[in-house]
XYZ file of C-alpha atoms in Angstrom:
56
model
C 33.154 2.993 28.329
C 33.424 5.305 30.944
C 29.320 6.361 30.391
C 28.878 2.238 30.796
C 31.210 2.105 33.943
C 29.349 5.890 35.295
C 25.883 4.180 34.633
C 25.251 7.653 32.866
C 21.614 7.842 30.372
C 22.410 5.246 26.458
C 22.027 8.335 24.250
C 22.223 6.353 20.619
C 22.498 2.980 19.433
C 25.207 1.627 17.383
C 23.878 -0.547 14.666
C 25.898 -2.714 11.713
C 25.281 -2.903 7.891
C 21.661 -5.465 8.201
C 20.011 -3.121 11.484
C 21.635 -5.027 14.583
C 22.519 -2.936 17.813
C 25.971 -3.650 18.687
C 27.276 -1.548 20.926
C 24.858 1.705 23.023
C 26.460 5.339 24.126
C 25.625 6.413 26.991
C 26.227 9.920 27.765
C 27.141 12.264 25.046
C 29.763 12.831 22.477
C 30.894 13.689 20.101
C 32.260 12.947 16.692
C 35.017 14.358 15.275
C 37.807 13.903 11.512
C 41.446 13.137 12.961
C 44.452 14.303 10.521
C 48.179 12.410 10.455
C 49.161 14.254 14.241
C 45.730 15.475 16.185
C 41.690 15.113 15.513
C 40.295 17.299 12.779
C 36.972 19.111 11.017
C 34.729 17.028 9.791
C 34.443 17.876 5.704
C 30.900 19.487 4.821
C 29.872 15.638 3.848
C 31.187 13.883 6.800
C 28.412 15.948 8.837
C 26.117 15.743 6.393
C 26.960 11.893 6.956
C 26.208 12.053 11.001
C 23.459 14.119 11.238
C 22.098 11.371 9.634
C 23.300 8.466 11.377
C 22.900 9.794 14.358
C 20.473 11.155 14.313
C 16.697 10.563 16.761
């Protein structure tokens, strides 16, 4: 949310399963895994998934 309020440059569109944009990420962002108590590494499969998902 900070990227929008700080008027940063649009970065990526988030789309639903039908390809319709439902939000836009502004500025830099980070994709990370989540463990029970902290952030964690992504598996190789998830890395590939998000590379494909966010590649433009």
